[in-house]
Short mmCIF file of C-alpha atoms and ligand atoms in Angstrom, two decimals:
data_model
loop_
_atom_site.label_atom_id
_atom_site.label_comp_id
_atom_site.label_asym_id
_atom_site.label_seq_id
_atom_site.Cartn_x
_atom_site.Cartn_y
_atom_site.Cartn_z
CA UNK A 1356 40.57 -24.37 5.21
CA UNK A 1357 43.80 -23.38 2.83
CA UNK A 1358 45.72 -20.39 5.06
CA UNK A 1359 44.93 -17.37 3.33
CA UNK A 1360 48.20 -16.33 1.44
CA UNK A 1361 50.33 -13.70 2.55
CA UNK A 1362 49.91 -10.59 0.47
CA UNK A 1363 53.62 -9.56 -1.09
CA UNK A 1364 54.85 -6.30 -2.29
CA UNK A 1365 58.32 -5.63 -3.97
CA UNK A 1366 60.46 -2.81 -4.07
CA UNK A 1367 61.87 -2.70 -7.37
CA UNK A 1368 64.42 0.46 -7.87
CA UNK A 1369 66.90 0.99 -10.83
CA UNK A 1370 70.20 1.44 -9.72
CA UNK A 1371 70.94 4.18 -12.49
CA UNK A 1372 72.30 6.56 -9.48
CA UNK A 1373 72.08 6.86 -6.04
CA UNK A 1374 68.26 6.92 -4.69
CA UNK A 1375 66.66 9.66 -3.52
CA UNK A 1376 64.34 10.74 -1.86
CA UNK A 1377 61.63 10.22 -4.07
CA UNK A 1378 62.43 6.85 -4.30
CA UNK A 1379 62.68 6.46 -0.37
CA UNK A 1380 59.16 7.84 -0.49
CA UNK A 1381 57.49 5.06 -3.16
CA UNK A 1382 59.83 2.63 -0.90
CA UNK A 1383 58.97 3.65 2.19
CA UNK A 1384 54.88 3.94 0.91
CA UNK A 1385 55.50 0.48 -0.38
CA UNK A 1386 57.17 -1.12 2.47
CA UNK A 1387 54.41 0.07 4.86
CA UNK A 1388 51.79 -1.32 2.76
CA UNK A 1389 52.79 -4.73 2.92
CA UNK A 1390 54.26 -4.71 6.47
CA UNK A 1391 51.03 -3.24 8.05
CA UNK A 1392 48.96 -6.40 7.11
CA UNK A 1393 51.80 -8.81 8.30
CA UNK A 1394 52.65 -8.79 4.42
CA UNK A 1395 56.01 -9.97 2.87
CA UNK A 1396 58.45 -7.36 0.73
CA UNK A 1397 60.80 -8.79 -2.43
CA UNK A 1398 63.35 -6.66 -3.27
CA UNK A 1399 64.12 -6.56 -7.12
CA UNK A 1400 66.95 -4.63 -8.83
CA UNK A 1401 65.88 -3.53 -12.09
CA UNK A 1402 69.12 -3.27 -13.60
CA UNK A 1403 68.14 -4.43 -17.25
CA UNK A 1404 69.95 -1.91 -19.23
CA UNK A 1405 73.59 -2.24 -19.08
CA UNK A 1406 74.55 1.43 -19.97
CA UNK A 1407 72.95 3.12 -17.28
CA UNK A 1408 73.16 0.55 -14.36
CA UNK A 1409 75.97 -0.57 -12.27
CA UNK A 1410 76.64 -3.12 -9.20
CA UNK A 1411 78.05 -0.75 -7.36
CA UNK A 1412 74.64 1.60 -7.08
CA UNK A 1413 72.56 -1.71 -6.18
CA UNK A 1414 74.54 -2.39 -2.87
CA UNK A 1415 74.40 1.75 -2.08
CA UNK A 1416 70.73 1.02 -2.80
CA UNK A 1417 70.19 -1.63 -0.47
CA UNK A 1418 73.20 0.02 2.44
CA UNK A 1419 70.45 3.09 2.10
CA UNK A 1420 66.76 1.19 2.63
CA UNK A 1421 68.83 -0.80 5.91
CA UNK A 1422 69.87 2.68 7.13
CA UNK A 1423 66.60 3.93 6.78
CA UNK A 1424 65.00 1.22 8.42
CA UNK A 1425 63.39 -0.80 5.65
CA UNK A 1426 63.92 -4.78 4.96
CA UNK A 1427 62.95 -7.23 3.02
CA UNK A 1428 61.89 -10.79 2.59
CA UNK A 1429 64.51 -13.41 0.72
CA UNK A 1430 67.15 -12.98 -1.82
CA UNK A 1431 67.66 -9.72 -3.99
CA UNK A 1432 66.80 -10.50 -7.33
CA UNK A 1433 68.69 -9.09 -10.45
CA UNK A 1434 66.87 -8.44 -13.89
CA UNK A 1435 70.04 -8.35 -15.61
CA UNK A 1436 70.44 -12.12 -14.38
CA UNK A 1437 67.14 -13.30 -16.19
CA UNK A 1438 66.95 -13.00 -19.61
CA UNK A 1439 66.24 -16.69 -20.06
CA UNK A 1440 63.03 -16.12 -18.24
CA UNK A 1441 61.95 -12.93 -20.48
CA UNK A 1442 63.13 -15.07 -23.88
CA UNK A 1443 60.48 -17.74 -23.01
CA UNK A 1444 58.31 -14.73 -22.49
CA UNK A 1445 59.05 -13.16 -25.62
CA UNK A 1446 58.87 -17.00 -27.19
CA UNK A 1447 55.46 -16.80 -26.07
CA UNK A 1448 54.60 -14.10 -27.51
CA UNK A 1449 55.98 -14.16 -30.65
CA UNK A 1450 53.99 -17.84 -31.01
CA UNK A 1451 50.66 -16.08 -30.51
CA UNK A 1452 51.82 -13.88 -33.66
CA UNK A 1453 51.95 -10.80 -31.74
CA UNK A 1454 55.55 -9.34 -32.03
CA UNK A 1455 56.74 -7.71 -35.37
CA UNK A 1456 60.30 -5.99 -35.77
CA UNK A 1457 60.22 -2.42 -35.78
CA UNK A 1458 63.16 -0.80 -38.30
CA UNK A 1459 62.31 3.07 -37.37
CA UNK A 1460 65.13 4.73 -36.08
CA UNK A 1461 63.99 7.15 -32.92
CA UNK A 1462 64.04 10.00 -35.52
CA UNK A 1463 61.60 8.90 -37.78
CA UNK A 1464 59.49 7.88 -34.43
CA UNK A 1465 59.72 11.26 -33.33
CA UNK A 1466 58.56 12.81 -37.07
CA UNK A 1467 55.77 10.58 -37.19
CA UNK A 1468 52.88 12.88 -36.13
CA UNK A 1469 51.06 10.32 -33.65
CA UNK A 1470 49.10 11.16 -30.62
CA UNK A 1471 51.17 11.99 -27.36
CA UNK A 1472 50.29 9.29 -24.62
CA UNK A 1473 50.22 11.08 -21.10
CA UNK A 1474 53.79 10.55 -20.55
CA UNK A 1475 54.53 12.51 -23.20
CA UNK A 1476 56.08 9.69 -25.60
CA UNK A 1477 54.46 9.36 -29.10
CA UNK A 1478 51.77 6.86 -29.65
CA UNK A 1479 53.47 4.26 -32.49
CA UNK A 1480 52.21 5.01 -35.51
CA UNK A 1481 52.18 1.28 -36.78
CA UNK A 1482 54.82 2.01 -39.46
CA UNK A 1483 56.32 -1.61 -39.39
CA UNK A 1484 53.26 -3.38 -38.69
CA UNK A 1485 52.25 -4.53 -41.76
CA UNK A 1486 55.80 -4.99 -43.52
CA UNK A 1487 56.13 -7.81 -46.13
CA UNK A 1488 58.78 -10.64 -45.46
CA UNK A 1489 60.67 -9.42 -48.21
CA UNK A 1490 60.62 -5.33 -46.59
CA UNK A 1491 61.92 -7.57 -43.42
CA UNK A 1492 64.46 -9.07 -44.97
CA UNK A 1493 65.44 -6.10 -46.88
CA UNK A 1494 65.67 -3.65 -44.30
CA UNK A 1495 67.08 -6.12 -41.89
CA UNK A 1496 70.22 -6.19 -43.72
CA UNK A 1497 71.33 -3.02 -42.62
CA UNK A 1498 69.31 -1.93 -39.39
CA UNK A 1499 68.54 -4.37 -36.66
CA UNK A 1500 65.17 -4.07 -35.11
CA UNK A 1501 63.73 -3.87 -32.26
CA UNK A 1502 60.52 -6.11 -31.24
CA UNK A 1503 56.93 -4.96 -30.67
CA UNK A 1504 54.27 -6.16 -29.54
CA UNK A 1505 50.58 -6.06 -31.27
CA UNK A 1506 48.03 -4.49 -28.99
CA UNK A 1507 44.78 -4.90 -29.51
CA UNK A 1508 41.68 -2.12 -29.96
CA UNK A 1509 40.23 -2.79 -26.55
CA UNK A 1510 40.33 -1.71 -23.30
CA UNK A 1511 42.01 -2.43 -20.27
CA UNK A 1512 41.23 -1.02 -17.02
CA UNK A 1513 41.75 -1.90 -13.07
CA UNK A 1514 40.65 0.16 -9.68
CA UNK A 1515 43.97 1.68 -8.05
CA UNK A 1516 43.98 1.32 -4.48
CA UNK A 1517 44.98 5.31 -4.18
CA UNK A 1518 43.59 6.64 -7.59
CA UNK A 1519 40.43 4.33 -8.06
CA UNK A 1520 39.68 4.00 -11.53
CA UNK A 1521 41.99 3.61 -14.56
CA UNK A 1522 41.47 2.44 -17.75
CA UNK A 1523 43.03 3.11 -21.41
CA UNK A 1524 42.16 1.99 -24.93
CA UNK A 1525 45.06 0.27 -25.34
CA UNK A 1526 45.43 0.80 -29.09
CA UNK A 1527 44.73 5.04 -29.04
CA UNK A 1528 46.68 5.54 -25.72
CA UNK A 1529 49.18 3.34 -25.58
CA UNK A 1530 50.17 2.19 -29.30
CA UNK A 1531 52.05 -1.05 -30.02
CA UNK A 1532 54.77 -0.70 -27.74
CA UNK A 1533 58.70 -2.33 -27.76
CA UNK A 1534 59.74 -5.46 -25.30
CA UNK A 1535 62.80 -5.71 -26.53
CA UNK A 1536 65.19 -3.12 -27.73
CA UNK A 1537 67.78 -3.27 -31.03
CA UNK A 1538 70.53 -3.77 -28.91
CA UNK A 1539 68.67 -6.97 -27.77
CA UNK A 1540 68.13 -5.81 -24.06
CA UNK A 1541 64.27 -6.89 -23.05
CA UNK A 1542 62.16 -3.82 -22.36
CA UNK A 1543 61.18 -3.15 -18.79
CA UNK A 1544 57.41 -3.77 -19.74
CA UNK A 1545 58.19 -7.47 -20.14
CA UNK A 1546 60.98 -8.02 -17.36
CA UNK A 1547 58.24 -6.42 -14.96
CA UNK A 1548 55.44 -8.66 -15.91
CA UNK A 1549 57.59 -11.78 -15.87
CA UNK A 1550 58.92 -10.96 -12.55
CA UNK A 1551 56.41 -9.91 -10.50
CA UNK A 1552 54.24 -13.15 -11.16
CA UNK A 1553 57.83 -15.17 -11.24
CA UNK A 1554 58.41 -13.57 -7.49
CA UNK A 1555 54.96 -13.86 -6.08
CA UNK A 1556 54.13 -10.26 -6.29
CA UNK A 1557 50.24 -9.72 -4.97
CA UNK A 1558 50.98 -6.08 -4.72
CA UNK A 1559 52.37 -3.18 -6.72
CA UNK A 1560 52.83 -0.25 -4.78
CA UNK A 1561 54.85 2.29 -7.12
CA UNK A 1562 54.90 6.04 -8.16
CA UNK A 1563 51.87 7.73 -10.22
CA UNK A 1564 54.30 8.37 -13.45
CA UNK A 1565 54.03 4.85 -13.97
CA UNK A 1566 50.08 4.68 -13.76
CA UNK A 1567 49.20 4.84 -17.76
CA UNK A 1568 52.10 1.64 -17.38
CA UNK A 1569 49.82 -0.67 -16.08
CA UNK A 1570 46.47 -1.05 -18.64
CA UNK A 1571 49.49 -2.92 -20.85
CA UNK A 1572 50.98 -4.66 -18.07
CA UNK A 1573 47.62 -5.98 -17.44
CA UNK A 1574 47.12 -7.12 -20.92
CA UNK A 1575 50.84 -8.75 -20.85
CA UNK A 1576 49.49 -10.48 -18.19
CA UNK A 1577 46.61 -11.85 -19.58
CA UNK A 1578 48.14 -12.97 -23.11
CA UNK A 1579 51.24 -14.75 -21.11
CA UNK A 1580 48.38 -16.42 -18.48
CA UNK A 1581 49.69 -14.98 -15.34
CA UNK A 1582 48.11 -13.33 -12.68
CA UNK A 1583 47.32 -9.63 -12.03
CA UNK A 1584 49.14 -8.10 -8.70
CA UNK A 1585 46.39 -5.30 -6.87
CA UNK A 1586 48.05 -1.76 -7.70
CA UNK A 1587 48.38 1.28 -5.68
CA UNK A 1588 50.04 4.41 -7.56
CA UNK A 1589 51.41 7.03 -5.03
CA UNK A 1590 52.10 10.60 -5.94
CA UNK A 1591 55.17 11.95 -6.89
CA UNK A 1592 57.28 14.05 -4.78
CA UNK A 1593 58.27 16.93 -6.21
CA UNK A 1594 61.64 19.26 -5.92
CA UNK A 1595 60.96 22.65 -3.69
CA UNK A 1596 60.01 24.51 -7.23
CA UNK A 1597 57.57 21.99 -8.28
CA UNK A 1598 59.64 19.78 -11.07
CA UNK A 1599 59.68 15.84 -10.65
CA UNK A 1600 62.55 14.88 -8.71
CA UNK A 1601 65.02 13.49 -10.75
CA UNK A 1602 68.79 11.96 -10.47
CA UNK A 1603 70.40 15.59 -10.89
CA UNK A 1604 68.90 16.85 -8.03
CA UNK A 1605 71.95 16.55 -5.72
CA UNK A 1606 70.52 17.87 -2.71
CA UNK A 1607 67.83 15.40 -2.80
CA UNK A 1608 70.05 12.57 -2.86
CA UNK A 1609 70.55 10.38 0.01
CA UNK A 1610 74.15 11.22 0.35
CA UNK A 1611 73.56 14.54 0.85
CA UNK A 1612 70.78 14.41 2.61
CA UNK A 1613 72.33 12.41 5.30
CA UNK A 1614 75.02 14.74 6.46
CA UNK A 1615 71.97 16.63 7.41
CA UNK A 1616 69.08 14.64 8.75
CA UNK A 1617 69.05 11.45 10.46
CA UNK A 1618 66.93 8.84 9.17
CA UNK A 1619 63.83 9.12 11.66
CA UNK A 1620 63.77 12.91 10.94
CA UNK A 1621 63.48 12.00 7.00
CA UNK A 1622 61.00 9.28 7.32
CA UNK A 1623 59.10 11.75 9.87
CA UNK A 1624 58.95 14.61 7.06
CA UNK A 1625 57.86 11.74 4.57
CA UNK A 1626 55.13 10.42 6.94
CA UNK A 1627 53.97 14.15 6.91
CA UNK A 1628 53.57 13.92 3.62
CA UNK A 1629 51.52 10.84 3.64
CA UNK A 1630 49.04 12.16 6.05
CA UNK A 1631 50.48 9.60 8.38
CA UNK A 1632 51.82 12.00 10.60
CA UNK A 1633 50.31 15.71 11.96
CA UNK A 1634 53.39 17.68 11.89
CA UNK A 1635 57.18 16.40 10.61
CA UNK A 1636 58.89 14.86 13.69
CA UNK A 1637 61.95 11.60 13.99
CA UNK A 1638 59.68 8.04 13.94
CA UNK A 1639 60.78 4.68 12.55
CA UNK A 1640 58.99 2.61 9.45
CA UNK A 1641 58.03 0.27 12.14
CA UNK A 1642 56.82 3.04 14.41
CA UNK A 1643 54.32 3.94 11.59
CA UNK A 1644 53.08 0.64 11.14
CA UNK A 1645 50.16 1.07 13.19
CA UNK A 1646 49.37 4.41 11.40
CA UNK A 1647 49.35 3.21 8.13
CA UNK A 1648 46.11 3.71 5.79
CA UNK A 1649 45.55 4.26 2.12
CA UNK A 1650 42.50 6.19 2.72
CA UNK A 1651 44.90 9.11 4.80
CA UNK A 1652 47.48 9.06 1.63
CA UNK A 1653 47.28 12.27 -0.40
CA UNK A 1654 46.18 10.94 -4.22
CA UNK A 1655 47.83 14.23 -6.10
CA UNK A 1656 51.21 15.65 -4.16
CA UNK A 1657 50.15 19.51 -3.80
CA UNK A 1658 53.05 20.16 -1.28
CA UNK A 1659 56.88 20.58 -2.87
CA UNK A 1660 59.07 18.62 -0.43
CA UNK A 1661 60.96 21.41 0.94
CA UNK A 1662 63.73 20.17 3.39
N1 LIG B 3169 62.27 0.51 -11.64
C1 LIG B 3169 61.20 1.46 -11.70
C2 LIG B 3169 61.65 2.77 -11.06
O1 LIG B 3169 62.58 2.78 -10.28
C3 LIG B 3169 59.96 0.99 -10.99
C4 LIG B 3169 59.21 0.01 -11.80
C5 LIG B 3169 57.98 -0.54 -11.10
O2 LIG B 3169 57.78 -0.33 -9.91
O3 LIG B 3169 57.22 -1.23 -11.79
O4 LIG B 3169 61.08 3.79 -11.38
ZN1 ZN B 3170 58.75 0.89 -37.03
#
């Protein structure tokens, strides 16, 4: 009988900043998940857009999940080293006749009155869809496009591990959305579909906001032949008045947050918050290993993560 094959998670942060500890949460969630069934963890630096990323904040990134007791399994992988892999992607694509260049500027994306998807981004309104060659050509000479794909009037749904049932018609909800930007940098909806079947990923394990993500991902999927990872979407944390946690929330960051806590004490008051724990107190990833269970993670976060 073939061995059963190991399942294999990723962690998969953008190194925009330093992380914090939202980001410890959905790593520490993540590493768990895969380590508690003798699973393997990829670690994959999402570092597509040069503007906003720099070397410097992926080796803080991975200096922070050794100090706070997480590893992983082979090589770090860089997105911004791939594009080769997402062209033949987007090759693909564009010989199935799905891609079309898109000419709106973000303003006239903004005015069109479309539909808000969940994450509050417009629903494309199709302006560019149907554009003759010669509107291509014509337009091209003084804008450069960016690429979108065609999605189709069905729908695509999967069972979360944490928030069962999901599903979106991907046409109404989702729109035809961009893989690869004017400034010719591939959109993270394409690097993340190529990479996670490139690296072997069985399992997703990532934060809720990017739940509505994954009907197109799953469609991606489908029209490029690969396979579909299992998902789990964990809650957000959120800052002690209730907003998401975000980059400018310097007392959240790791660097501050280690001249106070140790990391035990900080994976103890994030174990809390996974129902892994009954009351905040200093235990190691691999100490919770044994405790680890989807069914005890909260699905919605209720509490604020107040220090
Ligand atoms: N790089 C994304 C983030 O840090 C995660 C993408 C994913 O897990 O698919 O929010
Ligand atoms: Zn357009």
């Amino acid at each position: 009988m073939p061995a059963a094959r190991k399942l294999r998670g990723r962690f998969a942060p953008s190194p925009s900043g330093r992380m914090h500890l939202g980001n410890l949460w959905s790593c520490l969630l993540a590493w768990l998940a895969a380590r508690s069934v003798g699973g393997e963890i990829a670690l994959r630096m999402e570092d597509l857009d040069p503007d906003r990323c720099r070397a410097s904040y992926c080796d803080q990134i991975m200096r922070d999940l050794e100090w706070f007791g997480l590893d992983w399994d082979g090589a770090p992988v860089y997105q911004s080293r791939r594009s080769e892999l997402y062209a033949a992607a987007f090759r693909e694509l564009e010989k199935q006749g799905l891609l079309y260049p898109c000419f709106c500027t973000r303003a006239e994306r903004l005015a069109a009155s479309a539909p808000h998807r969940s994450d509050g981004v417009a629903v494309y309104d199709g302006h560019c869809r149907d554009l003759s060659q010669a509107e291509r050509d014509e337009l091209a000479q003084t804008r450069r496009p960016a690429w979108r794909v065609r999605v189709p009037a069905r729908r695509f749904g999967f069972s979360d591990l944490l928030q069962g049932d999901f599903s979106q018609q991907l046409d109404r909800d989702c729109g035809d959305f961009i893989l690869r930007r004017s400034d010719g940098v591939y959109a993270y909806q394409l690097a993340v579909v190529v990479d996670d079947a490139a690296m072997g990923v069985s399992q997703v394990v990532r934060g809720s906001d990017l739940l509505d993500s994954t009907p197109r991902q799953l469609w991606l999927q489908d029209v490029l032949g690969l396979p579909h990872p299992e998902y789990g979407h964990v809650p957000l944390l959120l800052a002690p008045d209730g907003r998401r946690l975000a980059k400018r929330d310097r007392d959240q960051e790791l660097g501050a947050l280690q001249t106070r806590f140790s990391a035990s004490e900080l994976v103890g008051v994030l174990a809390y918050h996974a129902g892994l724990l009954p009351e905040p107190e200093p235990i190691t990833p691999a100490e919770l290993l044994p405790r680890f269970n989807w069914s005890r993670l909260p699905k919605e976060m209720g509490l604020a993560l107040d220090d």
